[in-house]
Amino acid sequence: MPLSRQSVTAAHDLATSAIMRTAVIVTYTVYGVLSFAHIGRMWGFNHLGYLPPSWIALYALGGGALAFLLFGGFSAKRCTVVAGLADTWIWSGGAWRRLMMAVVALIVFASCRVPTHLLGDGYTCLAIFGSGEGYVHKWAEPGSIWLIRQLQASFGGFTRETALLAFQSLSITSGGVFVLGVLILLGDLTREATLRLFALTTVLFGGSALLFFGYVEFYAPVWAATAMFLATGIRYVRNKGRLWAPLLAFSIAVAMHVEAVYFTPALVYLLVAKAESAHLRRIYTGLAFAVTAAAIATFVWLYLNRVEFEVMILPFFHSRPEYPGYTVFSAAHFLDVVNEILLIAPGAFLVMALWVHTSARRRWNREGFFLAAASTGALSFFFLFAGATTMGRDWDVMSLSLLSPVLLGFNRMSVHHIRPGARLVLANLVLLVLTTGAFLGIAFCTECSETRFRSLMTDHNWNGWIILSTHYERTGRHDMSVEVLREMERRIPDRRALLTAYDYLESGRIGDAERLAADLLSKNPYSPHFMQLTANVFRKKHQPDSAEYFYTKALRLMPYHAPLMNELAQLYIDERRFDEGLAWATEAHSLEPEKTFITETLALVHIRRQDYGPASALADTLLQNDPNSAGAHLIKMTVALNNGDYESASAHYREFLRYGGERSDYERIRDHYKGLSDWQ
């Protein structure tokens, strides 16, 4: 005898409750265990191990609250009433209520700004944008950089303090816009009260929330723009909006950070889905396939021909020497993926479990197709981006890629009439507050964030060690800074070998330097530092073509590295390719005008081009900053000699002898121009 519809629905609801209850219990238990197990690749779920005991007590109390919610300690009817009232207040009233919630979120983000910026490139960003007029204009986030500079200018100038305030303002404001976008989006995604609250808490409570608490990076604004893109896209496919809105939001998102380009399939779907005729729809579909084929072909070409693109993508089957065994399908990568999900979207596993629980035979609606298109590119990025090899510091760039899949899961639940009980929705909220609170707690606790960040340092993460050492130095803890540097030297023998090779080059032991360079490059053929060393070896061996090859290859991996540009400029000067030397020296000087050796190279190329005016002006700038600058006197001496002014040349030569004793070229300059010392 077939079961009645009511019986099937009751059985379905019972299975849903069992899945949610099991997932909450397992997640709570796993989180507590991993917090103290200290499994390296599961760093995203071990926060309790770095927090004070009071947090452990709070976590235990939260477990008690979960037990009451899961096993009937609280009235299911009362929970349903509370959930219904919350849903009605947020989505059944005027838009001003959602705007009010966004304002409340802004106040929370602004009141709880994080004190440290270790888990990302925050300190690097502050150094770059706090150094005056010169700054690195990265191609990946032009819109965000423009906003930062405009905010700095309005705050009074380009200092470290205004840079921090600008980043914090952008982070916090983006958080408010993101919350507003999510509220609009979920209002159109489903009408079921508990499912909508379930979606809201899952999206808002996760590690990604850290981006909005004054986080110093460029990812917060793209989150805000993406939320508006998804919200306006869903309204458009539901015939409630215009196409210009998602087009504008998508354009802003890509301008904020180019990673948003992986939402292009969703934009294409919007164009195809609302075509006015079948003929036009076929044209759009054909164009979509053509664009897809072109994108795949471009991807393959870039992967095979451009080293800077190759290192961004994880190898599928054959690992690279610097990460043996690490591929897309390796166990290590799988653990990293699990860790990343637990960190940035801990509710995603429950969403996936309920999605699997639904029947795949049920219909798909337009909102589902739109979110599926958005998820296609996003998940490809999540699984293929090579930042996974250092997920400890790349969680932020990868976090956005889980937003659309989570929303797709809720769309499928809505279509399949998944009805989570209000009591279990509240239990899930308690769980997410506990896990997210612990992650944010570490960020808010300076000592905890330092300890946890130090635990993430690996033998490959050179910049991380330098950032931590610099952080200690800036906060007045010189001993800790030195200790970190010593540990870095101990943990990274290749770095010691790199420095030794440069010492060999300086002392003329070219053969020894060449052997070390070859050994280092064989260990890690993708290291720009080892490429730079190899280029210097070839330059010393007077093999300019090989040197140029490795300099330019290293620059593809470090496109904003001023010292590397300076070395390439010097190679071109040696080869009398002065126009190219001037271009690279000018670029290096624009990035780091405070570096004397870069200014000297720029002056030298002007001298070799017989442009003595600009060279003398550069020397004057150096003397304004340091009246005892040996490099400035050397430039002035050279200009004076070329102008036949031997008296001035002699005066600057004597000043060079007085202040240039620490320079590596001191003895060579002294001996070569010694006749100037007696000039009257």
XYZ file of C-alpha atoms in Angstrom:
680
model
C 0.000 0.000 0.000
C 1.575 3.355 -1.063
C 2.385 5.846 1.629
C 0.310 9.006 1.866
C 1.836 12.382 1.031
C 1.631 13.326 4.700
C 3.565 10.204 5.682
C 6.267 10.882 3.085
C 6.572 14.493 4.236
C 6.792 13.435 7.895
C 9.491 10.870 7.082
C 11.357 13.472 5.054
C 11.224 15.999 7.900
C 12.361 13.332 10.366
C 15.369 12.496 8.155
C 16.203 16.204 7.832
C 16.166 16.596 11.607
C 18.371 13.535 12.060
C 20.928 14.862 9.546
C 21.038 18.293 11.187
C 21.292 16.873 14.697
C 24.106 14.507 13.700
C 25.996 17.214 11.797
C 25.848 19.645 14.742
C 27.059 17.019 17.221
C 29.884 15.836 14.949
C 31.018 19.376 14.149
C 31.007 20.436 17.790
C 32.993 17.338 18.805
C 35.486 17.530 15.943
C 36.087 21.205 16.623
C 36.890 20.531 20.268
C 39.194 17.601 19.459
C 41.093 19.360 16.670
C 41.613 22.416 18.829
C 44.096 20.449 20.895
C 45.267 17.768 18.466
C 47.341 20.335 16.519
C 47.158 18.580 13.175
C 49.085 20.911 10.882
C 46.751 20.900 7.903
C 43.694 21.408 10.105
C 44.815 24.766 11.495
C 41.484 26.356 10.576
C 39.687 24.450 13.319
C 42.123 24.525 16.241
C 41.418 27.963 17.689
C 40.510 26.910 21.227
C 44.057 25.638 21.705
C 45.375 29.203 21.399
C 42.715 31.011 23.449
C 42.573 31.590 27.240
C 40.815 28.967 29.423
C 37.753 31.196 29.681
C 37.025 30.451 26.014
C 37.135 26.716 26.688
C 34.638 27.209 29.503
C 32.430 29.255 27.164
C 32.655 26.497 24.570
C 31.561 23.954 27.187
C 28.601 26.147 28.173
C 27.706 26.416 24.501
C 27.745 22.624 24.343
C 25.222 22.558 27.145
C 22.971 24.954 25.236
C 23.266 22.713 22.191
C 22.255 19.683 24.216
C 19.112 21.480 25.420
C 18.221 22.527 21.888
C 18.985 19.192 20.257
C 17.293 16.937 22.771
C 14.207 18.836 23.718
C 15.322 21.015 26.604
C 13.623 23.977 24.927
C 10.078 23.979 23.630
C 9.953 23.346 19.879
C 6.821 25.470 19.649
C 8.478 28.391 21.421
C 11.494 28.152 19.106
C 9.189 28.172 16.084
C 7.437 31.291 17.377
C 10.774 33.069 17.917
C 12.001 32.110 14.446
C 8.729 33.250 12.868
C 8.856 36.615 14.639
C 12.466 37.157 13.541
C 11.645 36.256 9.939
C 8.598 38.503 9.912
C 10.489 41.449 11.372
C 13.360 41.187 8.876
C 11.589 40.369 5.617
C 7.919 41.265 5.996
C 8.408 44.871 7.019
C 9.772 47.757 5.012
C 13.237 47.947 3.498
C 14.244 50.261 6.346
C 14.467 47.237 8.685
C 17.066 45.526 6.520
C 18.906 48.814 6.233
C 18.802 49.120 10.009
C 20.349 45.658 10.382
C 23.132 46.665 7.998
C 23.782 49.758 10.103
C 23.901 47.633 13.267
C 26.423 45.376 11.527
C 28.508 48.450 10.657
C 28.537 49.489 14.309
C 29.633 46.004 15.392
C 32.390 45.850 12.763
C 33.649 49.333 13.665
C 33.555 48.689 17.420
C 35.495 45.407 17.217
C 38.348 46.195 14.837
C 41.146 43.627 14.873
C 44.393 44.892 16.459
C 46.799 42.773 14.381
C 47.011 42.020 10.664
C 49.062 38.857 10.555
C 46.773 36.405 8.798
C 47.223 37.824 5.313
C 49.254 40.538 3.615
C 48.050 43.297 5.923
C 51.452 44.508 7.090
C 52.796 44.397 3.546
C 49.848 46.510 2.381
C 50.413 49.040 5.158
C 54.109 49.286 4.269
C 53.338 49.805 0.574
C 50.573 52.378 1.022
C 52.136 54.104 4.001
C 55.360 55.105 2.245
C 54.243 58.366 0.647
C 53.445 59.066 -2.980
C 55.088 55.917 -4.327
C 53.071 52.709 -4.103
C 52.572 49.406 -5.907
C 49.631 49.492 -8.317
C 48.760 45.806 -8.650
C 46.701 44.894 -11.707
C 44.500 42.476 -9.755
C 42.667 45.074 -7.645
C 42.671 48.461 -9.417
C 39.371 49.653 -7.983
C 40.246 48.807 -4.390
C 43.645 50.483 -4.706
C 42.050 53.605 -6.160
C 39.622 53.747 -3.235
C 42.441 53.306 -0.714
C 44.409 56.186 -2.234
C 41.352 58.438 -2.354
C 40.561 57.711 1.281
C 44.173 58.337 2.296
C 44.148 61.676 0.518
C 40.937 62.675 2.295
C 42.439 61.606 5.643
C 45.372 63.981 5.251
C 48.138 62.280 3.280
C 49.904 59.044 2.456
C 51.177 57.756 5.785
C 50.985 54.422 7.540
C 48.292 55.807 9.837
C 46.068 56.986 6.985
C 46.654 53.686 5.164
C 45.416 51.764 8.204
C 42.385 54.026 8.552
C 41.611 53.725 4.831
C 41.784 49.924 4.832
C 39.682 49.729 7.988
C 37.061 52.100 6.575
C 36.835 50.097 3.357
C 36.607 46.813 5.275
C 33.880 47.976 7.649
C 31.777 49.741 5.006
C 32.009 46.703 2.742
C 30.731 44.571 5.600
C 27.630 46.715 5.958
C 26.930 46.579 2.217
C 27.473 42.809 2.225
C 24.967 42.278 5.048
C 22.403 44.411 3.223
C 22.983 42.479 -0.006
C 22.557 39.130 1.745
C 19.295 40.250 3.364
C 17.925 41.345 -0.019
C 19.146 38.143 -1.675
C 17.659 35.752 0.871
C 14.357 37.588 0.771
C 14.006 36.481 -2.856
C 15.657 33.082 -2.527
C 13.058 31.393 -0.311
C 9.864 32.160 1.585
C 10.097 29.465 4.274
C 10.841 31.186 7.587
C 13.191 28.711 9.298
C 15.031 27.917 6.052
C 15.612 31.630 5.462
C 16.987 32.106 8.983
C 19.071 28.973 8.530
C 20.572 30.491 5.362
C 21.155 33.888 6.970
C 23.051 32.517 9.961
C 25.076 30.131 7.796
C 26.209 32.911 5.441
C 26.965 35.495 8.131
C 28.633 33.292 10.753
C 31.901 31.908 9.436
C 35.558 32.777 9.261
C 34.878 35.056 6.289
C 33.307 37.544 8.708
C 36.837 38.534 9.774
C 37.153 40.406 6.468
C 34.785 43.084 7.779
C 36.342 43.764 11.186
C 38.912 46.256 9.910
C 40.826 43.548 8.041
C 43.709 45.078 6.054
C 43.401 43.589 2.574
C 41.499 44.096 -0.690
C 38.923 41.298 -0.396
C 36.148 42.982 1.600
C 34.928 45.301 -1.208
C 34.628 42.456 -3.700
C 32.431 40.621 -1.179
C 30.134 43.640 -1.005
C 29.903 43.976 -4.789
C 29.412 40.224 -5.261
C 26.551 40.142 -2.739
C 24.832 42.869 -4.741
C 25.548 41.021 -8.000
C 23.953 37.828 -6.689
C 21.029 39.720 -5.157
C 20.262 41.752 -8.285
C 20.856 38.695 -10.491
C 18.261 36.670 -8.605
C 15.804 39.571 -8.738
C 16.380 39.822 -12.483
C 15.664 36.153 -13.195
C 12.542 36.465 -11.020
C 11.372 39.358 -13.256
C 11.768 41.887 -10.455
C 14.707 43.873 -11.727
C 16.648 45.223 -14.698
C 19.731 43.727 -16.313
C 21.792 46.874 -15.777
C 21.886 46.266 -12.006
C 23.740 42.901 -12.032
C 25.919 44.155 -14.925
C 26.968 47.164 -12.866
C 27.529 45.099 -9.715
C 29.603 42.547 -11.650
C 31.739 45.301 -13.194
C 32.376 46.832 -9.774
C 33.243 43.425 -8.299
C 35.824 42.717 -11.026
C 37.269 46.212 -10.614
C 37.584 45.666 -6.865
C 39.415 42.355 -7.381
C 39.884 40.438 -10.600
C 39.060 37.123 -8.860
C 35.371 38.038 -9.325
C 35.800 37.192 -13.010
C 34.973 33.588 -12.101
C 31.339 34.715 -11.812
C 31.305 35.311 -15.581
C 29.263 32.112 -16.243
C 26.516 33.541 -14.034
C 26.543 36.784 -16.014
C 26.340 34.817 -19.272
C 23.371 32.893 -17.889
C 21.549 36.163 -17.185
C 21.985 37.165 -20.822
C 20.804 33.803 -22.121
C 17.946 33.209 -19.667
C 16.030 36.367 -20.503
C 16.471 36.375 -24.278
C 13.237 37.619 -25.833
C 13.016 34.961 -28.573
C 14.146 31.396 -29.169
C 16.323 32.597 -32.073
C 18.072 35.138 -29.862
C 18.450 32.533 -27.132
C 20.193 30.199 -29.601
C 22.553 33.001 -30.616
C 23.384 33.774 -26.987
C 23.880 30.092 -26.233
C 26.233 29.699 -29.195
C 28.205 32.735 -28.069
C 28.369 31.328 -24.559
C 29.829 28.051 -25.846
C 32.293 29.963 -28.026
C 33.402 32.117 -25.110
C 33.745 29.015 -22.924
C 35.872 27.246 -25.532
C 38.038 30.351 -25.945
C 38.434 30.652 -22.167
C 39.522 27.007 -21.854
C 41.972 27.389 -24.757
C 43.391 30.567 -23.197
C 43.693 28.814 -19.844
C 45.650 25.921 -21.380
C 47.923 28.258 -23.357
C 48.689 30.408 -20.317
C 49.354 27.335 -18.180
C 51.811 25.928 -20.715
C 53.562 29.172 -21.669
C 53.497 31.657 -18.775
C 55.308 30.721 -15.600
C 53.453 33.354 -13.559
C 50.167 31.663 -14.506
C 51.537 28.148 -14.147
C 52.447 28.682 -10.489
C 48.931 29.963 -9.766
C 47.362 26.641 -10.744
C 47.827 23.378 -8.877
C 49.257 20.528 -10.952
C 46.729 17.775 -11.588
C 48.944 14.700 -11.397
C 52.666 15.551 -11.306
C 53.685 17.601 -8.278
C 56.360 20.280 -8.285
C 59.732 19.869 -6.537
C 58.982 22.443 -3.832
C 55.804 20.570 -2.766
C 56.428 16.840 -3.355
C 53.235 14.855 -3.734
C 50.953 17.902 -3.637
C 48.472 17.823 -6.537
C 44.794 18.514 -7.102
C 43.950 14.891 -6.304
C 46.389 14.367 -3.425
C 45.361 13.560 0.150
C 47.178 16.653 1.415
C 45.118 18.864 -0.861
C 41.927 17.139 0.265
C 42.753 17.913 3.900
C 43.506 21.518 2.977
C 40.128 21.798 1.270
C 38.324 20.386 4.308
C 40.250 22.736 6.566
C 39.425 25.716 4.377
C 35.709 24.934 4.386
C 35.678 24.459 8.152
C 37.370 27.818 8.566
C 35.540 30.123 6.180
C 32.115 28.430 6.005
C 31.735 25.889 8.830
C 28.029 25.551 8.030
C 28.769 24.411 4.464
C 29.058 20.730 5.400
C 25.561 20.707 6.874
C 24.262 22.436 3.753
C 25.929 19.795 1.578
C 24.515 16.975 3.692
C 20.983 18.322 3.343
C 21.515 18.928 -0.372
C 22.519 15.286 -0.854
C 19.430 14.355 1.136
C 17.210 15.981 -1.501
C 15.986 14.204 -4.623
C 18.030 15.041 -7.710
C 15.012 14.404 -9.927
C 13.151 17.470 -8.770
C 12.959 20.492 -11.046
C 15.477 23.331 -11.169
C 14.312 26.930 -11.177
C 16.006 29.943 -12.746
C 17.533 31.052 -9.468
C 19.133 27.619 -9.135
C 20.589 27.733 -12.645
C 21.971 31.225 -11.971
C 23.632 30.152 -8.711
C 24.910 26.939 -10.321
C 26.554 29.017 -13.057
C 28.118 31.247 -10.394
C 29.325 28.177 -8.491
C 30.981 26.592 -11.539
C 33.736 29.164 -11.823
C 33.924 29.721 -8.071
C 34.503 26.063 -7.207
C 37.000 25.674 -10.066
C 38.992 28.485 -8.472
C 38.622 26.954 -5.024
C 40.019 23.570 -6.063
C 42.628 24.671 -8.615
C 44.140 27.869 -7.215
C 47.670 27.148 -6.032
C 47.258 29.288 -2.948
C 46.068 26.038 -1.377
C 49.708 25.121 -0.782
C 49.844 27.923 1.779
C 46.242 28.032 2.929
C 47.325 29.526 6.225
C 47.660 32.853 4.443
C 45.397 32.440 1.407
C 42.091 31.707 3.107
C 40.902 35.259 2.381
C 41.299 35.169 -1.398
C 39.587 31.755 -1.531
C 36.743 32.495 0.880
C 34.444 34.176 -1.662
C 34.384 31.033 -3.808
C 32.159 29.211 -1.285
C 29.434 31.862 -1.106
C 27.488 30.916 -4.244
C 27.660 27.113 -3.645
C 26.228 27.588 -0.149
C 23.430 29.749 -1.553
C 22.793 27.149 -4.259
C 22.384 24.537 -1.518
C 19.655 26.620 0.108
C 17.978 27.152 -3.240
C 17.801 23.389 -3.756
C 16.428 22.931 -0.235
C 13.731 25.483 -1.010
C 12.800 23.690 -4.240
C 12.703 20.325 -2.436
C 10.720 21.771 0.482
C 13.319 21.028 3.144
C 11.805 22.260 6.391
C 14.413 22.393 9.159
C 12.936 22.623 12.615
C 13.348 25.986 14.322
C 14.994 24.363 17.334
C 17.665 22.801 15.115
C 18.171 26.075 13.235
C 18.838 27.779 16.563
C 21.208 24.951 17.533
C 23.111 25.456 14.296
C 23.291 29.179 15.063
C 24.783 28.461 18.509
C 27.351 26.151 16.916
C 28.366 28.716 14.287
C 28.608 31.468 16.892
C 30.943 29.256 18.943
C 33.215 28.343 16.027
C 33.250 31.790 14.423
C 33.628 33.456 17.802
C 36.743 31.415 18.533
C 38.333 32.367 15.198
C 37.492 36.039 15.696
C 38.620 35.790 19.314
C 42.134 34.898 18.186
C 42.123 37.855 15.813
C 41.021 40.184 18.609
C 43.611 38.815 21.053
C 47.058 40.147 20.063
C 49.080 37.507 21.896
C 46.848 34.689 20.610
C 47.103 35.870 17.016
C 50.900 36.068 17.276
C 51.183 32.569 18.718
C 48.813 31.037 16.175
C 50.477 32.833 13.247
C 53.882 31.593 14.346
C 52.517 28.041 14.410
C 51.572 28.411 10.733
C 55.073 29.265 9.565
C 56.537 26.674 7.208
C 59.872 26.121 5.495
C 58.429 27.728 2.357
C 56.771 30.789 3.856
C 59.710 33.202 3.795
C 57.612 36.353 3.773
C 55.585 35.151 6.759
C 58.701 34.937 8.927
C 59.782 38.429 7.879
C 56.290 39.823 8.549
C 56.196 38.335 12.048
C 59.704 39.595 12.831
C 58.805 43.079 11.585
C 55.603 43.012 13.659
C 57.583 42.301 16.819
C 60.106 45.002 15.941
C 57.415 47.633 15.369
C 55.787 46.806 18.703
C 59.086 47.262 20.560
C 59.911 43.585 21.173
C 63.358 43.440 19.625
C 64.304 40.171 21.330
C 61.257 38.403 19.888
C 62.046 39.811 16.453
C 65.586 38.446 16.597
C 64.338 35.094 17.883
C 61.952 34.756 14.921
C 64.740 35.560 12.472
C 66.995 32.973 14.092
C 64.271 30.347 13.903
C 63.725 31.252 10.262
C 67.422 30.731 9.562
C 67.280 27.376 11.329
C 64.076 26.234 9.622
C 64.991 27.388 6.119
C 68.454 26.130 5.137
C 67.839 27.122 1.518
C 67.677 30.744 2.582
C 71.045 30.425 4.288
C 72.406 28.863 1.112
C 70.971 31.761 -0.893
C 72.746 34.312 1.290
C 75.965 32.287 1.131
C 75.790 32.270 -2.673
C 75.517 36.060 -2.709
C 78.535 36.252 -0.402
C 80.430 34.110 -2.906
C 79.441 36.456 -5.726
C 80.570 39.465 -3.701
C 83.965 37.918 -2.985
C 84.506 36.742 -6.567
C 83.969 33.018 -5.982
C 81.770 32.708 -9.067
C 82.136 28.927 -9.411
C 80.976 28.279 -5.836
C 78.044 30.640 -6.302
C 77.112 28.922 -9.553
C 77.069 25.485 -7.926
C 74.847 26.725 -5.093
C 72.512 28.492 -7.532
C 72.142 25.352 -9.647
C 71.407 23.246 -6.562
C 68.790 25.683 -5.251
C 67.092 26.036 -8.629
C 66.899 22.257 -9.006
C 65.122 22.050 -5.632
C 62.627 24.741 -6.548
C 62.631 25.805 -10.202
C 59.687 28.147 -9.519
C 61.386 30.297 -6.887
C 61.923 33.850 -8.175
C 64.647 34.323 -5.553
C 66.629 31.418 -6.977
C 66.029 32.721 -10.509
C 67.345 36.108 -9.432
C 70.476 34.506 -7.974
C 71.011 32.505 -11.173
C 70.651 35.678 -13.241
C 73.283 37.399 -11.117
C 75.634 34.456 -11.612
C 75.248 34.657 -15.391
C 75.782 38.415 -15.251
C 79.043 37.896 -13.362
C 80.044 35.293 -15.977
C 79.352 37.826 -18.740
C 76.530 35.794 -20.259
C 73.945 38.578 -20.708
C 71.371 36.561 -22.670
C 71.062 33.924 -19.934
C 71.047 36.598 -17.244
C 68.280 38.516 -19.014
C 66.224 35.318 -19.363
C 66.266 34.591 -15.629
C 65.787 38.245 -14.625
C 62.665 38.581 -16.775
C 61.332 35.188 -15.657
C 61.780 36.166 -12.000
C 60.025 39.474 -12.678
C 56.973 37.620 -13.963
C 56.708 36.034 -10.520
C 57.678 39.201 -8.601
C 56.357 41.953 -10.899
C 56.711 44.709 -8.287
C 60.160 43.841 -6.926
C 62.158 47.062 -7.270
C 65.630 45.613 -6.438
C 65.143 42.970 -9.130
C 64.189 45.664 -11.647
C 67.286 47.566 -10.594
C 69.512 44.573 -11.330
C 67.960 44.132 -14.776
C 68.532 47.850 -15.436
C 72.200 47.425 -14.493
C 72.494 44.507 -16.933
C 71.127 46.697 -19.724
C 73.556 49.461 -18.777
C 76.432 46.971 -19.020
C 75.183 45.998 -22.489
C 74.787 49.658 -23.561
C 71.037 49.169 -23.991
C 70.430 52.467 -22.270
C 66.795 53.034 -23.245
C 65.757 49.704 -21.709
C 67.961 50.351 -18.702
C 66.354 53.757 -18.193
C 62.848 52.244 -18.390
C 63.538 49.614 -15.716
C 65.511 51.961 -13.462
C 62.694 54.523 -13.665
C 60.108 51.857 -12.773
C 62.195 50.640 -9.829
C 62.682 54.219 -8.591
C 58.950 54.923 -8.814
C 58.285 51.935 -6.541
C 61.010 52.557 -3.963
C 62.393 56.098 -4.338
C 63.872 55.937 -0.837
C 66.374 53.225 -1.828
C 69.705 54.989 -2.466
C 71.143 52.200 -4.605
C 68.151 52.402 -6.969
C 68.520 56.179 -7.250
C 72.208 55.684 -8.031
C 71.370 53.252 -10.851
C 68.880 55.711 -12.322
C 71.479 58.477 -12.140
C 74.071 56.191 -13.737
C 71.897 55.416 -16.744
C 71.285 59.149 -17.208
C 75.037 59.723 -17.110
C 75.656 56.981 -19.651
C 73.030 58.617 -21.869
C 74.838 61.948 -21.293
C 71.757 63.385 -19.591
C 73.728 65.110 -16.855
C 70.954 67.418 -15.641
C 68.604 64.641 -14.400
C 71.566 62.786 -12.855
C 72.678 65.874 -10.929
C 69.084 66.498 -9.791
C 68.886 62.948 -8.403
C 72.123 63.546 -6.499
C 70.678 66.760 -5.072
C 67.653 64.805 -3.847
C 69.918 62.310 -2.110
C 71.882 65.113 -0.466
C 68.688 66.723 0.796
C 67.808 63.505 2.583
C 71.390 62.806 3.708
C 74.110 65.488 3.339
C 76.712 62.749 3.872
C 75.456 60.485 1.088
C 78.512 58.882 -0.505
C 76.429 57.799 -3.491
C 75.315 61.391 -4.145
C 78.902 62.644 -4.055
C 79.910 59.878 -6.441
C 77.194 60.957 -8.896
C 78.211 64.613 -8.556
C 81.864 63.662 -9.108
C 81.043 61.726 -12.275
C 78.869 64.543 -13.664
C 81.580 67.104 -12.908
C 84.220 64.982 -14.667
C 82.046 64.671 -17.751
C 81.553 68.449 -17.730
C 85.291 69.076 -17.327
C 84.862 70.596 -13.854
C 87.805 68.899 -12.133
C 87.726 71.154 -9.082
C 84.171 70.134 -8.205
C 84.960 66.525 -9.064
C 87.898 66.588 -6.637
C 85.749 68.061 -3.866
C 83.075 65.400 -4.271
C 85.736 62.682 -4.539
C 87.130 63.681 -1.148
C 83.619 63.629 0.321
C 83.126 60.172 -1.135
C 86.334 58.995 0.549
C 85.134 60.501 3.809
C 81.693 58.857 3.897
C 81.879 55.860 1.557
C 84.124 53.505 3.509
C 81.355 50.931 4.023
C 80.532 50.610 0.329
C 81.560 47.498 -1.575
C 82.899 49.629 -4.432
C 84.914 51.926 -2.148
C 88.406 50.587 -2.904
C 87.753 50.385 -6.645
C 86.525 53.993 -6.803
C 89.340 55.223 -4.550
C 92.060 53.603 -6.670
C 90.556 54.511 -10.039
C 90.112 58.210 -9.266
C 93.013 58.706 -6.844
C 94.451 61.413 -9.076
C 91.557 63.674 -8.067
C 92.685 63.795 -4.454
C 95.557 66.209 -5.281
C 93.649 68.399 -7.710
C 93.854 72.095 -6.895
